Coordinates of C-alpha atoms and ligand atoms in Angstrom, one line a residue:
M7 CA -134.8 -27.6 -164.3
D8 CA -133.8 -25.7 -167.5
I9 CA -137.4 -24.1 -167.6
R10 CA -136.9 -22.9 -164.2
R11 CA -133.2 -21.6 -165.0
R12 CA -134.0 -20.3 -168.6
P13 CA -137.3 -18.2 -168.3
R14 CA -139.2 -18.4 -171.4
K15 CA -139.3 -15.1 -173.5
S16 CA -142.7 -13.9 -173.9
S17 CA -143.6 -13.4 -177.4
H18 CA -144.4 -9.8 -176.8
A19 CA -140.9 -9.3 -175.4
A20 CA -139.4 -11.2 -178.4
R21 CA -141.3 -8.9 -180.7
C22 CA -140.4 -5.8 -178.9
S23 CA -136.9 -7.0 -178.9
A24 CA -136.9 -7.6 -182.6
A25 CA -138.6 -4.4 -183.5
S26 CA -136.2 -2.3 -181.5
G27 CA -133.2 -4.0 -182.8
V28 CA -132.3 -5.1 -179.2
H29 CA -130.6 -8.6 -179.2
S30 CA -132.1 -11.1 -176.9
D31 CA -130.3 -12.7 -173.9
T32 CA -128.0 -15.2 -175.7
K33 CA -126.4 -17.9 -173.7
A34 CA -123.4 -20.1 -174.5
S35 CA -125.5 -23.3 -174.0
D36 CA -127.9 -21.9 -176.8
A37 CA -125.2 -23.2 -179.2
L38 CA -125.7 -27.0 -178.1
P39 CA -126.6 -29.4 -180.7
L40 CA -129.3 -31.2 -178.6
P41 CA -132.0 -29.5 -176.7
L42 CA -130.9 -28.4 -173.2
Y43 CA -132.5 -30.7 -171.1
L44 CA -131.3 -33.8 -173.2
T45 CA -127.6 -32.5 -173.0
N46 CA -128.2 -32.1 -169.2
A47 CA -129.6 -35.6 -168.8
V48 CA -126.6 -37.1 -170.9
F49 CA -124.0 -35.0 -168.7
F50 CA -125.7 -36.1 -165.4
T51 CA -126.1 -39.8 -166.1
L52 CA -122.4 -39.8 -167.3
F53 CA -121.1 -38.0 -164.2
F54 CA -122.8 -40.1 -161.9
S55 CA -122.3 -43.6 -163.7
V56 CA -118.7 -42.9 -164.1
A57 CA -118.4 -41.8 -160.4
Y58 CA -120.3 -45.1 -159.5
F59 CA -117.7 -47.2 -161.6
L60 CA -114.5 -45.5 -160.3
L61 CA -115.7 -45.8 -156.6
H62 CA -116.4 -49.5 -157.4
R63 CA -112.8 -50.0 -158.8
W64 CA -111.3 -48.1 -155.8
R65 CA -112.9 -50.4 -153.5
D66 CA -111.6 -53.4 -155.5
K67 CA -108.2 -52.0 -155.6
I68 CA -108.1 -51.6 -151.7
R69 CA -109.5 -55.0 -151.1
N70 CA -106.7 -56.6 -153.7
S71 CA -103.9 -54.3 -152.4
T72 CA -103.4 -52.8 -155.8
P73 CA -101.9 -49.2 -156.2
L74 CA -104.5 -46.9 -156.7
H75 CA -102.6 -44.7 -159.2
V76 CA -102.1 -47.9 -161.6
L77 CA -104.9 -47.3 -164.1
T78 CA -106.3 -49.4 -166.7
L79 CA -107.6 -48.1 -170.1
S80 CA -111.2 -48.3 -169.0
E81 CA -110.3 -46.5 -165.8
L82 CA -108.5 -43.8 -167.8
A83 CA -111.5 -43.3 -169.9
A84 CA -113.8 -43.0 -166.8
V85 CA -111.5 -40.5 -165.1
F86 CA -111.5 -38.5 -168.4
S87 CA -115.5 -38.5 -168.5
L88 CA -115.8 -37.6 -165.0
I89 CA -113.5 -34.7 -165.5
A90 CA -115.5 -33.4 -168.7
S91 CA -119.1 -34.0 -167.3
F92 CA -118.1 -32.0 -164.0
I93 CA -116.6 -29.2 -166.1
Y94 CA -119.9 -29.1 -168.2
L95 CA -122.2 -29.1 -165.0
L96 CA -120.0 -26.6 -163.4
G97 CA -120.0 -24.4 -166.4
F98 CA -123.8 -24.7 -167.0
F99 CA -124.8 -23.8 -163.3
G100 CA -121.8 -21.7 -162.8
I101 CA -122.5 -19.3 -165.6
D102 CA -126.1 -18.9 -164.9
F103 CA -125.0 -17.9 -161.3
V104 CA -122.5 -15.5 -162.5
Q105 CA -124.9 -14.0 -165.3
S106 CA -127.5 -13.4 -162.7
F107 CA -125.0 -11.3 -160.7
I108 CA -123.8 -9.6 -163.8
S109 CA -127.4 -8.6 -165.0
R110 CA -128.3 -7.5 -161.4
N111 CA -125.3 -5.0 -161.4
E112 CA -125.9 -3.6 -164.7
L113 CA -129.7 -3.0 -164.0
E114 CA -128.5 -1.3 -160.7
A115 CA -125.8 0.8 -162.7
G116 CA -128.3 1.8 -165.2
E117 CA -130.7 3.1 -162.7
V118 CA -128.1 5.0 -161.0
R119 CA -127.0 6.7 -164.3
G120 CA -130.8 7.1 -165.1
R121 CA -130.2 5.0 -168.2
F122 CA -133.0 3.4 -170.0
V123 CA -133.0 -0.2 -169.4
L124 CA -134.9 -3.0 -171.6
R125 CA -136.7 -5.3 -169.2
E126 CA -138.0 -8.6 -170.2
E127 CA -141.6 -8.0 -169.8
D128 CA -144.8 -9.7 -169.2
P129 CA -147.3 -8.8 -171.9
D130 CA -150.3 -8.2 -169.5
R131 CA -148.0 -5.9 -167.4
T132 CA -147.0 -3.0 -170.0
D133 CA -149.5 -0.7 -167.8
A134 CA -147.3 -1.2 -164.8
R135 CA -144.2 -0.1 -167.1
C136 CA -146.1 2.9 -168.1
S137 CA -146.6 3.8 -164.4
D138 CA -142.9 3.5 -164.2
F139 CA -142.7 6.3 -166.4
A140 CA -145.1 8.3 -164.7
M141 CA -143.2 7.9 -161.5
G142 CA -140.3 9.3 -163.2
R143 CA -138.4 5.9 -163.3
P144 CA -136.0 5.0 -166.2
A145 CA -137.8 3.4 -169.0
I146 CA -137.3 1.5 -172.1
N147 CA -134.2 1.6 -174.7
P148 CA -135.0 1.5 -178.2
S149 CA -131.5 0.6 -179.4
C150 CA -129.1 3.3 -178.4
S151 CA -125.9 2.2 -178.3
G152 CA -122.2 3.6 -178.4
E153 CA -122.2 6.5 -181.1
D154 CA -125.8 6.9 -180.9
E155 CA -125.8 7.0 -177.0
D156 CA -123.5 9.8 -177.2
I157 CA -125.6 12.0 -179.5
V158 CA -128.8 11.3 -177.3
K159 CA -126.7 12.7 -174.4
S160 CA -125.8 15.9 -176.4
V161 CA -129.4 16.4 -177.5
V162 CA -130.5 15.8 -173.9
S163 CA -127.8 18.3 -172.6
G164 CA -128.8 20.9 -175.3
E165 CA -125.2 20.5 -177.0
I166 CA -126.8 19.4 -180.3
P167 CA -130.2 21.1 -181.2
S168 CA -132.9 18.5 -181.8
Y169 CA -134.0 20.2 -184.7
S170 CA -130.5 19.9 -186.6
L171 CA -130.4 16.1 -186.3
E172 CA -131.5 15.4 -189.7
S173 CA -128.8 17.5 -191.4
K174 CA -126.1 16.5 -188.9
L175 CA -126.8 12.7 -189.2
G176 CA -127.8 12.8 -192.8
D177 CA -130.3 9.7 -191.9
C178 CA -133.8 10.9 -191.2
F179 CA -134.9 7.7 -189.6
K180 CA -131.9 7.7 -187.1
A181 CA -132.6 11.5 -186.4
A182 CA -136.1 10.5 -185.5
Q183 CA -134.9 7.7 -183.4
I184 CA -132.4 9.8 -181.4
R185 CA -134.9 12.9 -181.1
R186 CA -137.6 10.4 -179.7
E187 CA -135.0 8.7 -177.2
A188 CA -134.0 12.1 -176.1
L189 CA -137.5 13.4 -175.6
Q190 CA -138.2 10.4 -173.5
R191 CA -135.4 11.2 -171.2
L192 CA -136.1 14.8 -171.1
T193 CA -139.7 14.3 -170.2
S194 CA -139.4 10.9 -168.3
R195 CA -142.5 9.8 -170.4
S196 CA -142.9 7.0 -172.3
L197 CA -143.8 7.2 -176.3
E198 CA -144.6 3.6 -176.4
G199 CA -147.5 3.1 -178.7
L200 CA -146.4 5.8 -180.9
P201 CA -144.8 3.9 -183.8
L202 CA -141.2 4.8 -185.1
E203 CA -140.6 2.1 -187.7
G204 CA -142.6 1.5 -190.7
F205 CA -142.5 5.4 -191.9
D206 CA -140.3 6.9 -194.6
Y207 CA -139.0 10.0 -192.9
D208 CA -137.1 11.2 -195.8
S209 CA -140.5 11.6 -197.6
I210 CA -141.6 14.3 -195.0
L211 CA -138.3 16.4 -194.8
G212 CA -138.5 20.1 -195.6
Q213 CA -142.1 19.5 -196.7
C214 CA -144.6 18.1 -194.3
C215 CA -143.5 17.7 -190.7
E216 CA -140.3 19.0 -188.6
M217 CA -138.7 17.3 -185.7
P218 CA -140.6 14.0 -186.1
V219 CA -140.6 11.5 -183.2
G220 CA -142.9 8.8 -184.8
Y221 CA -146.5 8.7 -186.4
V222 CA -150.0 8.6 -185.4
Q223 CA -152.1 5.8 -186.9
I224 CA -155.6 6.4 -188.0
P225 CA -157.8 3.7 -189.5
V226 CA -159.0 4.1 -193.1
G227 CA -162.5 2.9 -193.8
I228 CA -164.1 2.8 -197.2
A229 CA -168.0 4.2 -198.0
G230 CA -169.2 3.4 -201.1
P231 CA -169.7 3.0 -204.0
L232 CA -170.6 6.6 -204.3
F233 CA -172.3 7.1 -207.9
L234 CA -171.4 10.4 -208.9
N235 CA -171.6 12.0 -212.3
G236 CA -172.0 8.6 -213.9
C237 CA -169.0 7.1 -212.2
E238 CA -168.7 4.9 -209.2
Y239 CA -166.2 5.9 -206.3
S240 CA -164.8 4.1 -203.2
V241 CA -164.3 6.8 -200.6
P242 CA -161.6 6.4 -198.2
M243 CA -162.1 8.1 -194.8
A244 CA -159.6 8.3 -192.2
T245 CA -161.5 8.6 -188.8
T246 CA -161.7 7.3 -185.2
E247 CA -165.4 8.0 -185.0
G248 CA -167.5 5.0 -184.8
C249 CA -170.5 4.9 -186.9
L250 CA -169.2 7.7 -189.5
V251 CA -168.1 5.4 -192.2
A252 CA -171.2 3.2 -191.8
S253 CA -173.4 6.0 -192.0
T254 CA -171.8 7.5 -195.3
N255 CA -171.9 4.1 -196.6
R256 CA -175.6 4.1 -196.2
G257 CA -176.2 7.4 -197.6
C258 CA -174.1 6.0 -200.7
K259 CA -176.1 3.2 -201.0
A260 CA -179.3 5.5 -201.1
I261 CA -178.0 7.6 -203.7
Y262 CA -176.8 4.6 -205.7
A263 CA -180.3 3.1 -205.4
S264 CA -181.8 6.4 -206.8
G265 CA -179.8 6.7 -209.9
G266 CA -176.5 8.7 -208.6
A267 CA -175.8 12.2 -207.7
T268 CA -174.7 14.9 -209.9
C269 CA -172.3 17.7 -208.9
V270 CA -171.1 20.9 -210.8
I271 CA -167.9 23.0 -210.0
L272 CA -169.0 26.5 -209.9
R273 CA -165.9 28.2 -209.3
D274 CA -162.1 27.3 -208.7
G275 CA -159.8 30.0 -207.2
M276 CA -157.3 29.8 -204.1
T277 CA -157.1 33.2 -202.3
R278 CA -154.3 35.4 -200.6
A279 CA -155.2 38.7 -199.4
P280 CA -152.1 40.9 -198.2
V281 CA -152.6 44.0 -196.1
V282 CA -150.9 47.1 -197.1
R283 CA -150.7 50.6 -195.5
F284 CA -150.5 54.1 -196.8
P285 CA -149.9 57.5 -195.2
S286 CA -153.5 58.2 -196.0
A287 CA -157.0 56.8 -196.8
K288 CA -156.8 58.6 -200.0
R289 CA -153.7 56.8 -201.2
A290 CA -155.2 53.6 -200.3
A291 CA -158.3 54.3 -202.1
E292 CA -156.2 55.1 -205.3
L293 CA -154.5 51.7 -205.3
K294 CA -157.9 50.3 -204.9
F295 CA -159.3 51.9 -207.9
F296 CA -156.1 50.9 -209.7
L297 CA -156.4 47.2 -208.9
E298 CA -159.9 47.0 -209.6
D299 CA -159.6 48.8 -213.2
P300 CA -160.3 46.0 -215.8
L301 CA -157.9 48.0 -218.0
N302 CA -154.9 47.1 -215.4
F303 CA -155.8 43.4 -215.2
D304 CA -153.8 42.0 -218.0
S305 CA -150.6 43.6 -216.8
L306 CA -151.2 42.5 -213.3
S307 CA -152.0 38.8 -214.3
V308 CA -148.8 38.7 -216.4
V309 CA -146.7 39.7 -213.3
F310 CA -148.7 37.3 -211.0
N311 CA -148.8 34.3 -213.2
K312 CA -144.9 34.3 -213.3
S313 CA -145.0 32.3 -209.9
S314 CA -146.0 29.1 -211.7
R315 CA -147.0 27.6 -215.0
F316 CA -150.2 26.6 -213.4
A317 CA -151.1 29.8 -211.8
R318 CA -153.7 32.1 -213.4
L319 CA -154.9 35.2 -211.7
L320 CA -158.7 35.3 -211.9
R321 CA -159.8 38.4 -210.0
I322 CA -158.6 41.1 -207.4
Q323 CA -161.2 42.3 -204.7
C324 CA -160.3 45.1 -202.3
A325 CA -161.5 46.1 -199.1
I326 CA -160.7 49.4 -197.0
A327 CA -160.1 50.0 -193.4
G328 CA -159.0 53.5 -193.2
K329 CA -155.4 53.9 -194.5
N330 CA -155.2 50.1 -194.9
L331 CA -155.8 48.2 -198.0
Y332 CA -156.7 44.6 -198.0
I333 CA -156.3 43.1 -201.6
R334 CA -157.9 39.6 -202.2
F335 CA -156.2 37.9 -204.9
S336 CA -158.0 34.7 -206.5
C337 CA -156.2 32.3 -208.9
S338 CA -156.5 28.9 -210.5
T339 CA -153.8 26.6 -209.3
G340 CA -154.0 23.5 -211.4
D341 CA -154.1 20.5 -209.2
A342 CA -152.4 22.0 -206.3
M343 CA -154.3 23.3 -203.2
G344 CA -152.4 26.3 -204.2
M345 CA -151.4 28.2 -201.0
N346 CA -147.7 28.4 -201.8
M347 CA -148.4 29.0 -205.6
V348 CA -150.9 32.0 -204.9
S349 CA -148.5 33.6 -202.1
K350 CA -145.5 33.8 -204.6
G351 CA -147.8 35.3 -207.3
V352 CA -149.0 38.0 -204.7
Q353 CA -145.5 38.9 -203.8
N354 CA -144.7 39.4 -207.5
V355 CA -147.4 41.8 -207.9
L356 CA -146.6 43.6 -204.6
D357 CA -142.9 43.9 -205.8
F358 CA -144.1 45.4 -209.2
L359 CA -146.7 47.8 -207.4
Q360 CA -144.1 49.1 -205.3
N361 CA -142.6 51.1 -208.4
D362 CA -145.9 53.0 -209.0
F363 CA -146.8 53.3 -205.0
P364 CA -143.5 53.7 -203.4
D365 CA -145.5 55.0 -200.2
M366 CA -146.9 51.5 -200.0
D367 CA -146.0 49.8 -196.8
V368 CA -146.5 46.1 -196.9
I369 CA -147.6 45.0 -193.5
G370 CA -148.0 41.3 -194.1
I371 CA -148.5 38.7 -197.0
S372 CA -151.7 37.6 -195.4
G373 CA -154.0 40.1 -193.8
N374 CA -156.8 37.5 -193.0
F375 CA -159.2 38.7 -195.7
C376 CA -158.0 35.6 -197.7
S377 CA -159.3 33.9 -195.3
D378 CA -157.3 30.8 -194.4
K379 CA -158.2 28.4 -191.8
K380 CA -160.7 30.6 -190.0
P381 CA -164.5 31.0 -190.1
A382 CA -165.3 34.0 -192.1
A383 CA -168.2 35.3 -194.2
V384 CA -165.6 35.9 -197.3
N385 CA -165.3 32.4 -197.9
W386 CA -168.9 31.5 -197.4
I387 CA -170.1 34.3 -199.8
E388 CA -167.3 34.6 -202.3
G389 CA -165.8 31.0 -202.1
R390 CA -162.3 29.9 -201.9
G391 CA -160.9 26.8 -203.6
K392 CA -163.6 25.0 -205.4
S393 CA -167.0 26.0 -205.0
V394 CA -169.5 23.3 -205.6
V395 CA -172.9 22.0 -205.6
C396 CA -173.9 18.5 -205.5
E397 CA -177.5 17.0 -205.8
S398 CA -179.7 13.9 -206.1
I399 CA -183.3 12.7 -206.2
I400 CA -183.8 10.2 -203.5
K401 CA -186.7 7.8 -204.5
G402 CA -189.5 7.6 -202.0
D403 CA -189.2 3.9 -201.6
V404 CA -185.4 4.1 -200.9
V405 CA -186.0 6.8 -198.2
T406 CA -188.3 4.4 -196.6
K407 CA -186.2 0.9 -197.2
V408 CA -182.7 2.2 -196.9
L409 CA -183.0 5.4 -194.9
K410 CA -185.9 4.1 -192.6
T411 CA -187.7 7.5 -192.6
T412 CA -190.2 9.5 -194.7
V413 CA -189.7 12.3 -197.1
P414 CA -191.9 14.8 -195.1
A415 CA -190.1 13.9 -192.0
L416 CA -186.6 14.8 -193.6
V417 CA -188.0 17.9 -195.3
E418 CA -189.1 19.2 -191.9
L419 CA -186.1 18.2 -190.1
N420 CA -184.0 20.1 -192.5
M421 CA -185.8 23.1 -192.3
L422 CA -186.1 23.1 -188.5
K423 CA -182.5 21.9 -187.9
N424 CA -180.2 22.9 -190.8
L425 CA -181.8 26.3 -191.9
T426 CA -183.8 27.7 -188.8
G427 CA -181.8 25.9 -186.0
S428 CA -178.4 27.0 -187.5
A429 CA -179.9 30.7 -188.2
I430 CA -180.9 31.0 -184.4
A431 CA -177.3 29.7 -183.7
G432 CA -175.8 32.5 -185.7
A433 CA -174.2 30.0 -187.9
L434 CA -171.5 30.9 -190.5
G435 CA -171.7 28.3 -193.4
G436 CA -172.9 25.9 -190.9
F437 CA -176.3 25.2 -192.5
N438 CA -175.7 21.4 -192.4
A439 CA -175.8 18.3 -190.2
H440 CA -172.1 17.3 -190.3
A441 CA -170.2 18.1 -193.2
A442 CA -167.4 18.4 -191.3
N443 CA -167.1 14.8 -190.3
I444 CA -166.8 13.9 -193.9
V445 CA -164.6 16.5 -195.0
S446 CA -162.0 16.1 -192.3
A447 CA -162.1 12.3 -192.9
I448 CA -161.5 12.3 -196.5
F449 CA -158.8 15.0 -196.0
I450 CA -156.7 13.2 -193.7
A451 CA -157.0 10.1 -195.7
T452 CA -155.9 11.8 -198.9
G453 CA -153.2 14.1 -197.5
Q454 CA -155.1 17.6 -197.5
D455 CA -154.6 20.2 -195.1
P456 CA -156.9 19.2 -192.1
A457 CA -157.0 22.8 -190.6
Q458 CA -158.5 23.8 -194.0
N459 CA -161.8 21.6 -193.0
I460 CA -163.0 24.9 -191.4
E461 CA -164.0 26.7 -194.6
S462 CA -164.0 23.4 -196.6
S463 CA -167.0 22.3 -194.5
H464 CA -169.0 25.4 -195.0
C465 CA -172.1 23.8 -196.6
I466 CA -175.9 24.5 -197.0
T467 CA -178.1 21.3 -197.1
M468 CA -181.3 21.7 -198.9
M469 CA -184.2 19.2 -199.0
E470 CA -187.4 19.5 -200.9
A471 CA -190.1 17.0 -201.6
V472 CA -190.5 16.6 -205.6
N473 CA -192.5 14.3 -207.9
N474 CA -195.8 15.0 -206.1
G475 CA -194.3 14.6 -202.8
D476 CA -193.0 11.3 -203.5
D477 CA -189.3 11.8 -203.7
L478 CA -186.8 13.6 -201.9
H479 CA -184.6 16.4 -203.8
V480 CA -181.6 16.8 -201.5
S481 CA -178.5 19.1 -202.3
V482 CA -175.3 20.2 -200.6
T483 CA -173.7 23.6 -201.7
M484 CA -170.2 24.2 -200.5
P485 CA -168.5 27.3 -201.5
S486 CA -164.9 26.7 -200.3
I487 CA -163.5 23.2 -200.7
E488 CA -159.9 23.5 -200.5
V489 CA -158.3 20.4 -202.0
G490 CA -155.1 19.5 -204.1
T491 CA -153.8 16.2 -205.7
V492 CA -150.2 17.5 -205.9
G493 CA -148.0 19.1 -203.1
G494 CA -148.2 18.9 -199.2
G495 CA -149.1 15.7 -197.8
T496 CA -150.6 14.4 -201.1
Q497 CA -147.1 12.6 -202.1
L498 CA -146.8 10.5 -198.9
A499 CA -147.3 6.8 -199.5
S500 CA -150.5 6.3 -197.6
Q501 CA -152.2 9.3 -198.6
S502 CA -151.0 8.8 -202.4
A503 CA -152.7 5.3 -202.2
C504 CA -156.0 6.7 -201.1
L505 CA -155.8 9.3 -204.0
N506 CA -154.8 6.5 -206.4
L507 CA -157.9 4.5 -205.0
L508 CA -160.1 7.6 -206.3
G509 CA -158.2 7.9 -209.4
V510 CA -157.0 11.4 -208.8
K511 CA -153.4 10.7 -207.8
G512 CA -151.0 13.5 -208.8
A513 CA -151.3 16.1 -211.6
S514 CA -153.9 15.4 -214.4
N515 CA -152.5 14.4 -217.7
E516 CA -155.7 15.5 -219.6
S517 CA -155.9 19.0 -218.0
P518 CA -154.1 20.8 -215.0
G519 CA -156.8 20.9 -212.3
A520 CA -159.0 18.0 -213.5
N521 CA -157.9 15.9 -210.6
S522 CA -158.4 18.4 -207.7
R523 CA -161.8 19.3 -209.1
L524 CA -162.8 15.6 -209.4
L525 CA -161.6 15.3 -205.6
A526 CA -163.8 18.3 -204.5
S527 CA -166.6 16.9 -206.2
I528 CA -166.1 13.5 -204.6
V529 CA -165.8 15.3 -201.2
S530 CA -169.4 16.9 -201.9
G531 CA -170.7 13.7 -203.0
A532 CA -169.7 11.9 -200.0
V533 CA -171.1 14.8 -197.9
L534 CA -174.3 14.6 -199.5
A535 CA -174.4 10.8 -198.6
G536 CA -173.4 11.8 -195.0
E537 CA -176.0 14.6 -194.8
L538 CA -178.8 12.1 -196.0
S539 CA -178.0 9.2 -193.5
L540 CA -177.5 11.4 -190.5
M541 CA -180.6 13.2 -191.1
S542 CA -182.5 10.2 -191.5
A543 CA -181.2 8.6 -188.3
I544 CA -182.3 11.8 -186.6
A545 CA -185.7 11.9 -188.2
A546 CA -186.1 8.2 -187.3
G547 CA -184.9 8.7 -183.9
Q548 CA -182.1 6.0 -184.5
L549 CA -179.2 8.4 -183.7
V550 CA -178.5 7.5 -179.9
K551 CA -179.1 3.8 -180.7
S552 CA -176.8 3.6 -183.7
H553 CA -174.1 5.5 -181.9
M554 CA -174.4 3.2 -178.8
K555 CA -173.7 0.1 -181.2
Y556 CA -170.8 1.5 -183.4
N557 CA -169.3 4.3 -181.2
R558 CA -169.3 2.9 -177.7
S559 CA -167.7 -0.5 -177.3
S560 CA -168.6 -2.5 -174.5
K561 CA -165.2 -2.2 -173.1
D562 CA -164.9 -1.2 -169.4
I563 CA -163.2 2.0 -169.8
T564 CA -162.4 2.2 -166.1
K565 CA -159.9 -0.5 -166.8
I566 CA -158.1 1.6 -169.3
G567 CA -155.3 3.5 -167.6
S568 CA -155.0 7.2 -168.0
Ligands
LIG134 P1 -149.6 24.2 -202.8 O1 -149.3 25.6 -203.7 O2 -150.8 23.6 -202.8 O3 -148.8 24.6 -201.4 P2 -147.0 23.2 -203.8 O4 -146.5 24.4 -204.0 O5 -146.5 22.5 -202.7 O6 -148.7 23.5 -203.6 O7 -147.1 22.1 -205.0 C1 -147.3 22.7 -206.3 C2 -146.1 22.3 -207.1 O8 -146.5 21.3 -207.8 C3 -145.5 23.4 -208.1 O9 -144.3 23.6 -207.8 C4 -146.2 23.1 -209.2 O10 -145.4 23.6 -210.4 C5 -146.3 21.5 -209.2 N1 -147.1 20.9 -210.2 C6 -146.9 20.0 -211.0 N2 -148.0 19.4 -211.6 C7 -149.0 20.4 -211.2 C8 -150.3 20.6 -211.5 N3 -151.0 19.6 -212.5 N4 -151.0 21.3 -211.0 C9 -150.4 22.3 -210.0 N5 -149.2 22.2 -209.7 C10 -148.5 21.4 -210.2

């Protein structure tokens, strides 16, 4: 009976309640020392047995003409037990009855006011709840009550700007929680599935993300060991593309079995190129000559380097378009990726130049000749960030046994696909099979700026038969890998853990920039592994088969709701 009256709380609902901090439906009977069914059984038995006893005594008294109000001690105890058990049974069933009315009224009131109501849910029916949202019905309440509820309402009404919650509340988690609740109400869309808890919102304040409402989870896989310059690295890759980690891992295996890969950093300099305008092209040219004169470099670098103890001006390149001058400053930035650092240095120089060139009009601190987060030949040719070349000689038997193909097949495919095919496509830095896959996955895992995968993935993959055609020389040349191990997203807990795994977390103690350069080397080594494996899969005709295995689960996607 109690099972019918006290519905079992599903474990899913219990978890949700615990996670959201909403208390479960507590009842007075929960405080009983015995299980509910035993307590009920005791009081039922007591009630009916004493009722039977008293009726029996009543009949005897009538027969013996004894006054009914004259009670013996046992009869008194029986009357007392009858009343007590009656009160218990009335309370038990009565409270349940009243509670069912109260909750029904609350539910209706909540719906009328458009409030979010927590419903006890069937774990198999979460889709049904999502469709409630799609239909604009009220949804789930995280744990807003009292004061929080008032703040949510103020955000919904526009009285409190959503962006000001952190500073107003002084509590980043609560700010995210309230913003999220307000967003759900404003959009009538559920954010269920986007986690809120388990993240340090203080760590992103003023640095990584504004107006947070949760965080996206991306699985991190490990490829390796990557044997590079005599050291082994386990490479973290954050991706949702099936096959990618497995494929890179196979490439690492082939490199390892062949004695490893070698990587050389060719250049290290972050760039920023402001655009300035003059009244005439002649004046623009005068500044160009001034900036490119080696005699002026020292004084300019003193001004530039004031931006940070790690910033060192390396060179200045200029390009003119009529009266407009584009000045590409390149500087080393220690272990930082360096965009902030180089921008500050550029601002120092522009302020300095204004004295000698008062007719110079600074149109923008970035004039796209930098060039950041856009495909551009200048990065491909001149480099940006770390310019790297990485190579390995893969033994013939490793090509056969691990990569399941042959040296001539790989060389031919590379020529026709990565070189000729990309040339026909008019590629800009895209002379490779899938460098962007590996670059993006490592960037996300290690807290790099994922948008910089555009130029960081510029790569030309070369393959050549060596040692009388027995072995394969493979290389990747990547002129603009933009990475850092301090600043930006690198200090966040998860990303920092991935950097730590590679031994490049934070600033290098030995020499500034050593950690970020090593990270760039690891990126190129992993790209080498990825290129080897994907090219082999294509050469062996395995690509579709392996993607069907790792990239397409057997789940019936028609059953996944939109
Ligand atoms: P970015 O320039 O990549 O946007 P930030 O400006 O956010 O990076 O972070 C760089 C900050 O880290 C600077 O304030 C710099 O002084 C500090 N820093 C500490 N150690 C190093 C290091 N080894 N290399 C570069 N910057 C460092």
